[in-house]
Structures are given as structure tokens and as C-alpha cells.
mmCIF file of C-alpha atoms in Angstrom:
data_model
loop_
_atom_site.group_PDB
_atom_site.id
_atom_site.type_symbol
_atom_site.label_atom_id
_atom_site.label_comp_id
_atom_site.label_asym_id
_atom_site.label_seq_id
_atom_site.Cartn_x
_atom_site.Cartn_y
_atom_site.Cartn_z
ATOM 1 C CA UNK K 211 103.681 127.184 63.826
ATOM 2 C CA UNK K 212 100.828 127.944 61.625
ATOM 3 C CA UNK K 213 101.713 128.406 58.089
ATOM 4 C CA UNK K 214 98.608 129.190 55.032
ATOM 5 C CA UNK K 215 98.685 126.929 52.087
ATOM 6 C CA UNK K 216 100.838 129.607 49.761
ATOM 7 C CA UNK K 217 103.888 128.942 51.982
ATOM 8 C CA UNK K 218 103.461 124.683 51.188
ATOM 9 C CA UNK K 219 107.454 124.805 50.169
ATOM 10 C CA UNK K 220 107.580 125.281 53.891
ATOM 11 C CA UNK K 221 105.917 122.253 54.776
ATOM 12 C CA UNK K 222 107.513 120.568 52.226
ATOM 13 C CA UNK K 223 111.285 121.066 53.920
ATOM 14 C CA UNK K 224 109.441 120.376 57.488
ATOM 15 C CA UNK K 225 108.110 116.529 55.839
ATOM 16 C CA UNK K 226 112.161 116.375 54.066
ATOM 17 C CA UNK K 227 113.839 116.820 57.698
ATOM 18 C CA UNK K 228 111.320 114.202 59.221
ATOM 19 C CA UNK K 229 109.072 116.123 60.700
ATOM 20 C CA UNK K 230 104.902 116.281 60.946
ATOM 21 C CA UNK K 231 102.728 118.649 59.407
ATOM 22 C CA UNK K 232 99.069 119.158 59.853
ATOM 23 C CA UNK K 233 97.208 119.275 56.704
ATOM 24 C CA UNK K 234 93.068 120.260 56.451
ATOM 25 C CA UNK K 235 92.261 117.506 54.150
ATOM 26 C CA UNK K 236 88.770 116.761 51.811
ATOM 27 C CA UNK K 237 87.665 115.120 55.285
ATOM 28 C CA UNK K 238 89.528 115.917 58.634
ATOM 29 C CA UNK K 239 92.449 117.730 59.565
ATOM 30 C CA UNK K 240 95.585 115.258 58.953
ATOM 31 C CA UNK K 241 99.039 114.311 59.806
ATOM 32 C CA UNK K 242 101.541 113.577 57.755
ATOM 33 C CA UNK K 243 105.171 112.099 56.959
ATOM 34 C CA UNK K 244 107.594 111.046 54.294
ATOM 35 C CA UNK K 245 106.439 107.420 53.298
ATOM 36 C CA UNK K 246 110.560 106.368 53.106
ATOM 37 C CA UNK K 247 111.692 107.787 56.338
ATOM 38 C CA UNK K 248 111.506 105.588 59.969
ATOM 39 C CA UNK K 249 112.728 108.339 61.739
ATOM 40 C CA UNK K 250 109.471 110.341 60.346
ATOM 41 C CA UNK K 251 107.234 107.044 61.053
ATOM 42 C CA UNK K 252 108.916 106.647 65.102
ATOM 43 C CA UNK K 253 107.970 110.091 65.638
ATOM 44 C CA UNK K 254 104.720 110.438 64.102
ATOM 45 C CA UNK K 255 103.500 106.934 66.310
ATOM 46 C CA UNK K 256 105.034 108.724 69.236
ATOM 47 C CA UNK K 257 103.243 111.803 68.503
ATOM 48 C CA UNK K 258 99.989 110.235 68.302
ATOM 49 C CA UNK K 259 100.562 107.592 71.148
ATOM 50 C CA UNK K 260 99.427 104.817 68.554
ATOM 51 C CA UNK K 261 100.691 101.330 68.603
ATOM 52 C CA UNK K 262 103.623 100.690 66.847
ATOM 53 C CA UNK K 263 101.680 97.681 65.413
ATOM 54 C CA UNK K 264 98.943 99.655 63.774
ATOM 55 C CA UNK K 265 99.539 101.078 60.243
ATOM 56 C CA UNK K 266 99.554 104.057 58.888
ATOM 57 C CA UNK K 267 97.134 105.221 55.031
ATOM 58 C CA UNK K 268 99.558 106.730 52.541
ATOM 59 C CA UNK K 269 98.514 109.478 49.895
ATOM 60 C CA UNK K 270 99.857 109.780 46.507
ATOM 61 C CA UNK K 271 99.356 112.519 44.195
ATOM 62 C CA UNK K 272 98.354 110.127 40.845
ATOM 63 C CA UNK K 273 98.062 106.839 40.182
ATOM 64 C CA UNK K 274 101.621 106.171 38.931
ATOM 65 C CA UNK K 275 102.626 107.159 42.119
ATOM 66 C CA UNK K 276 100.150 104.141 43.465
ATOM 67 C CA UNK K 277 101.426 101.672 41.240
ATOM 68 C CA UNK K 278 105.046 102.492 42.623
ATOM 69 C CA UNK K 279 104.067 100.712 46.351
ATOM 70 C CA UNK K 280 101.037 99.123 45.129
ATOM 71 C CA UNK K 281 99.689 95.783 42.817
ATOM 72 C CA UNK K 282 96.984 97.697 41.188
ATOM 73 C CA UNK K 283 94.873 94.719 39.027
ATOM 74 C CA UNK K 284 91.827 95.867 35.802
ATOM 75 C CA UNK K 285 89.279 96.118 38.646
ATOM 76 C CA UNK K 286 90.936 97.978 41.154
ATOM 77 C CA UNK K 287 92.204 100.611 38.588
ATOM 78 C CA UNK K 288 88.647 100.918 37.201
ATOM 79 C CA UNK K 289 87.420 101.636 41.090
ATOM 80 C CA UNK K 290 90.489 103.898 41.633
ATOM 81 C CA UNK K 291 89.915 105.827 37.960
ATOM 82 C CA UNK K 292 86.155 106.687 38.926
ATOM 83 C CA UNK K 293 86.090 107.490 42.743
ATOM 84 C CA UNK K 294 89.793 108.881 43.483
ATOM 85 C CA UNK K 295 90.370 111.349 44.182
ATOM 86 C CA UNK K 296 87.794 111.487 46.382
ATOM 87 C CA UNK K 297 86.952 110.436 50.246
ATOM 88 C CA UNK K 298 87.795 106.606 49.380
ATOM 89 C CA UNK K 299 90.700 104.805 50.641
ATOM 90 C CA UNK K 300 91.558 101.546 49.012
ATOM 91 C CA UNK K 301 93.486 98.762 50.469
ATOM 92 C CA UNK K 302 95.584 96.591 47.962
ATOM 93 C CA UNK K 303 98.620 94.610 47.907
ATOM 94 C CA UNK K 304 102.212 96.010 48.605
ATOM 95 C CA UNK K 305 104.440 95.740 45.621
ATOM 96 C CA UNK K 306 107.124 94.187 47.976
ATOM 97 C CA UNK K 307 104.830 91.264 48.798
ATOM 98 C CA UNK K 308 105.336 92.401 52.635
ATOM 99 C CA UNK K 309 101.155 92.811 53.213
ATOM 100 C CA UNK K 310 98.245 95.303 52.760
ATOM 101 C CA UNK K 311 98.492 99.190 52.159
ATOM 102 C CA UNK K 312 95.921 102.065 52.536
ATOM 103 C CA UNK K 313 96.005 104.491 50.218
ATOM 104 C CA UNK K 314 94.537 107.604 49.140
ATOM 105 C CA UNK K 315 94.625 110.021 46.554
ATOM 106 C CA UNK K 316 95.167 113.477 46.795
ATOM 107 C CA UNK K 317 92.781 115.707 45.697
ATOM 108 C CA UNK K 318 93.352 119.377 47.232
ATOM 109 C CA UNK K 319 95.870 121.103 44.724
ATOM 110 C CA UNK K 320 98.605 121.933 47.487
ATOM 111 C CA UNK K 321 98.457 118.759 48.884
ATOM 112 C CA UNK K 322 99.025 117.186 45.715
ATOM 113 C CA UNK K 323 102.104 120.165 45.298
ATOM 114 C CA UNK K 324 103.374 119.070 48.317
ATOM 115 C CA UNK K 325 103.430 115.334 47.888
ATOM 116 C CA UNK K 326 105.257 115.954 43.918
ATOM 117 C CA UNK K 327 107.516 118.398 45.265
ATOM 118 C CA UNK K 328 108.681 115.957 48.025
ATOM 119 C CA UNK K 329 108.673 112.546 44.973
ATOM 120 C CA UNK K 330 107.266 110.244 47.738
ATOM 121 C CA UNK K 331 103.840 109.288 49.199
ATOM 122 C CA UNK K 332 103.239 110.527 52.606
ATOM 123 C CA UNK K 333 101.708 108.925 55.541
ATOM 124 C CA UNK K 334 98.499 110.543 56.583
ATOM 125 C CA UNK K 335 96.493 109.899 59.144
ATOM 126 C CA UNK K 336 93.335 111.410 61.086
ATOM 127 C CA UNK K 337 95.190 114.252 63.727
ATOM 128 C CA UNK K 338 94.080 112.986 67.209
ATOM 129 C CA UNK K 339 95.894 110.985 69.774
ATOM 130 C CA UNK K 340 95.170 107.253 69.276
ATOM 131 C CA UNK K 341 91.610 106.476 70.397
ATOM 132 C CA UNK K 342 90.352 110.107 70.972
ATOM 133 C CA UNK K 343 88.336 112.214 68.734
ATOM 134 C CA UNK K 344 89.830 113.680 65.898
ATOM 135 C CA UNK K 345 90.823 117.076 65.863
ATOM 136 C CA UNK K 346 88.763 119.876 64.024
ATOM 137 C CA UNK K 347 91.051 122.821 64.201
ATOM 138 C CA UNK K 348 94.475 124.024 64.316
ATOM 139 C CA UNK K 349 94.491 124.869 68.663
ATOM 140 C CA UNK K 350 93.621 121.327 69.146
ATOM 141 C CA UNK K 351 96.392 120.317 67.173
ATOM 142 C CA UNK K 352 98.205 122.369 69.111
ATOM 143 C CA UNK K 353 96.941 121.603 72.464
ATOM 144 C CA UNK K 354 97.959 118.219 71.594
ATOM 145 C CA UNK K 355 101.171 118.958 70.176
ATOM 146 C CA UNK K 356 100.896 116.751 67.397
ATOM 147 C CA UNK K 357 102.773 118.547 64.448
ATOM 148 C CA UNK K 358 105.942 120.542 63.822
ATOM 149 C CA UNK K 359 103.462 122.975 61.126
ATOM 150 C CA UNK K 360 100.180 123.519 60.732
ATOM 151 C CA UNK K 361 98.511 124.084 57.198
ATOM 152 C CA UNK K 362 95.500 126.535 58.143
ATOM 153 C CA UNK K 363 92.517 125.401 56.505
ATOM 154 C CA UNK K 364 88.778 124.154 56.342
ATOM 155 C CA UNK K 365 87.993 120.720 55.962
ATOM 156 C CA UNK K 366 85.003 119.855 53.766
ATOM 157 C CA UNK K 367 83.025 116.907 54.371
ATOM 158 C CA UNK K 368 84.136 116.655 58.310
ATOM 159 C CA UNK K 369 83.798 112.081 58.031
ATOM 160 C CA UNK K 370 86.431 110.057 57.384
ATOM 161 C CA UNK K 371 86.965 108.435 54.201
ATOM 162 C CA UNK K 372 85.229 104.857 53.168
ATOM 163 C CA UNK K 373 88.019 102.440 53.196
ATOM 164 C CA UNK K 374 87.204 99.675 50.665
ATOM 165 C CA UNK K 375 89.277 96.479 50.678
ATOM 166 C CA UNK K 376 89.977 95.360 46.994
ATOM 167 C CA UNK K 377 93.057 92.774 48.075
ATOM 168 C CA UNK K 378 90.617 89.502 47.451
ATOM 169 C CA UNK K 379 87.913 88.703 44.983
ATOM 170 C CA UNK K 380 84.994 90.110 47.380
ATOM 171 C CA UNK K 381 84.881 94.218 47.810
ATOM 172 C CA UNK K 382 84.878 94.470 51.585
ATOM 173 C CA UNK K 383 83.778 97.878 53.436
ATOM 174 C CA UNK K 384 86.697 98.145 56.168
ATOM 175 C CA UNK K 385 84.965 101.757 57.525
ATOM 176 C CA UNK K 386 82.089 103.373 56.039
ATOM 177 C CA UNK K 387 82.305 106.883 54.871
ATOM 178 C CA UNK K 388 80.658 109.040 52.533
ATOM 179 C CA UNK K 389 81.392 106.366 49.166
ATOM 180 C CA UNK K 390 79.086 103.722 49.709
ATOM 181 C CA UNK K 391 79.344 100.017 48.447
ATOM 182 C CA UNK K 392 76.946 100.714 45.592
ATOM 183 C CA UNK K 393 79.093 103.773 44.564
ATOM 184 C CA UNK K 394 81.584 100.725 44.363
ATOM 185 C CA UNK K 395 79.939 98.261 42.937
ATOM 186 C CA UNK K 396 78.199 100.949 40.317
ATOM 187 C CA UNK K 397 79.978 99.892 37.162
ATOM 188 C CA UNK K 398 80.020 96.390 37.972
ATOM 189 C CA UNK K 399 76.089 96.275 38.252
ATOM 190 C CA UNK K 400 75.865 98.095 35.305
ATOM 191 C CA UNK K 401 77.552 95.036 33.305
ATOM 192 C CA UNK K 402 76.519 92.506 35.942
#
């Protein structure tokens, strides 16, 4: 089912019952799932075909929401202040101590409805099968049968998002995207 952004409620009761929706984000179209639900995670790795081992980004609508999974130290929150939201993805420490987390931040105004209305990150990840190109439009998500709704949409920049690792004392590039390592580093070479 197709559904246009002014019915996101919709989505939002799809994502509460466990389900997948399809979301055109500031890069690709997405998928996405509550952040506290397994049932939600199980069906979204079966969906996509993906390794169970692999993990999955999250997106939060603010960084409050961040700092509720995620140790967020002075020079990550001074990256994550300037660049997000934006097409950046920053890795950091899990508040639970269990490991790493991706995360993004909303940008997109319904997205960042849908993730406040449902009170929890979501998972969201590139709509494709694992290891096949991502898909650019709703009938390949369909073909594919990879969500229970599809947000219709246009995605804007078409690349993935740079995901930056900030868990260490080095800034490591994981994937390059449209943020560069300068954009980064900019405020630190300004007082460096």
C-alpha cells in the first residue's frame, strides 16, 4: 500500500504493530522499524535477506532522543550540533555498554512526526535486499516486497549518507558520502 506523507499517523500504527514502512529519505528510499521491538527487527532482516549478524542505523528525531541509546562526549555533540541533521551518520557508544550504534538524525518534517509520535528511534536502513542495489522508487519496493506501507516521495541527494566513526580518539570515515572528513574536521582546524 502506498500512502502520501499527510496520512504519516498511518505509518505510524503500521511501525506500532511491528511492521515496515518505506520512507523517501534526504538520501534513498528507506526501511524502517520500532528501535524496541524484536519482532519488528526478525522481520525487517527477513525482509531484506540480511544477516542476522549485521546491524541495523537508527534515526532519532533530536538529540535528546540520541543521548537516550547513545554516550554522546563535547566533541561528538559539537560534530552532531553542526552537521545533523544532515546526510551524516555517526557511530558512538551504546549507553548499555553492549557496543557501537549508527545513528542518524531526522531531518524531513514527517519523518521527524513520525519518529515523536511513535517516542522511540526507528531502525532505518537503505530499501534493497542485502547486497543488491538500493531501490529508487516505490514499484521496486514493491517488486521486492520489502514493506507493509510505502511513504510516496522523492529522495534528494540519491548517495548514502557519510558514516563517521567518533567511538575512539581518531575520526574514522566508515563510508563516504556527501559530508566529507574536512566538513568534519572543520571546527577542529579552525582551533587546531
Amino acid at each position: 500500500m502506498i500512502i502520501e506523507k499527510k496520512d504519516y499517523k498511518y505509518a505510524v500504527d503500521v511501525l506500532k504493530k511491528d511492521g515496515i514502512i518505506a520512507y523517501p529519505t534526504d538520501t534513498v528510499y528507506g526501511l524502517a522499524i520500532r528501535y524496541n521491538s524484536n519482532k519488528a527487527l526478525e522481520n525487517l532482516i527477513n525482509r531484506k535477506k540480511r544477516p542476522k549478524e549485521k546491524s541495523f542505523p537508527i534515526m532519532v528525531s533530536n538529540l535528546k532522543m540520541l543521548k537516550k541509546v547513545a554516550i554522546v562526549n563535547e566533541r561528538s555533540e559539537e560534530i552532531i550540533n553542526r552537521l545533523m541533521p544532515g546526510a551524516l551518520t555517526v557511530v558512538l557508544n551504546k549507553n548499555d555498554e553492549t557496543g557501537t550504534i549508527a545513528i542518524r538524525m531526522a531531518h524531513e518534517e514527517t519523518l521527524k512526526k513520525i519518529i515523536e509520535e511513535l517516542n522511540e528511534p526507528i531502525y532505518l536502513t537503505s530499501a534493497n535486499l542485502s547486497n543488491y542495489p538500493t531501490c529508487n522508487s516505490p514499484d521496486e519496493i514493491v517488486m521486492y516486497n520489502l514493506a507493509d506501507v510505502i511513504v510516496n516521495g522523492e529522495t534528494k541527494e540519491g548517495i548514502a549518507s557519510t558514516i563517521v566513526d567518533l567511538t575512539g580518539d581518531d575520526i574514522k570515515i566508515l563510508r563516504q558520502g556527501p559530508i566529507s572528513l574536512d566538513d568534519i574536521l572543520n571546527k577542529e582546524n579552525k582551533n587546531g
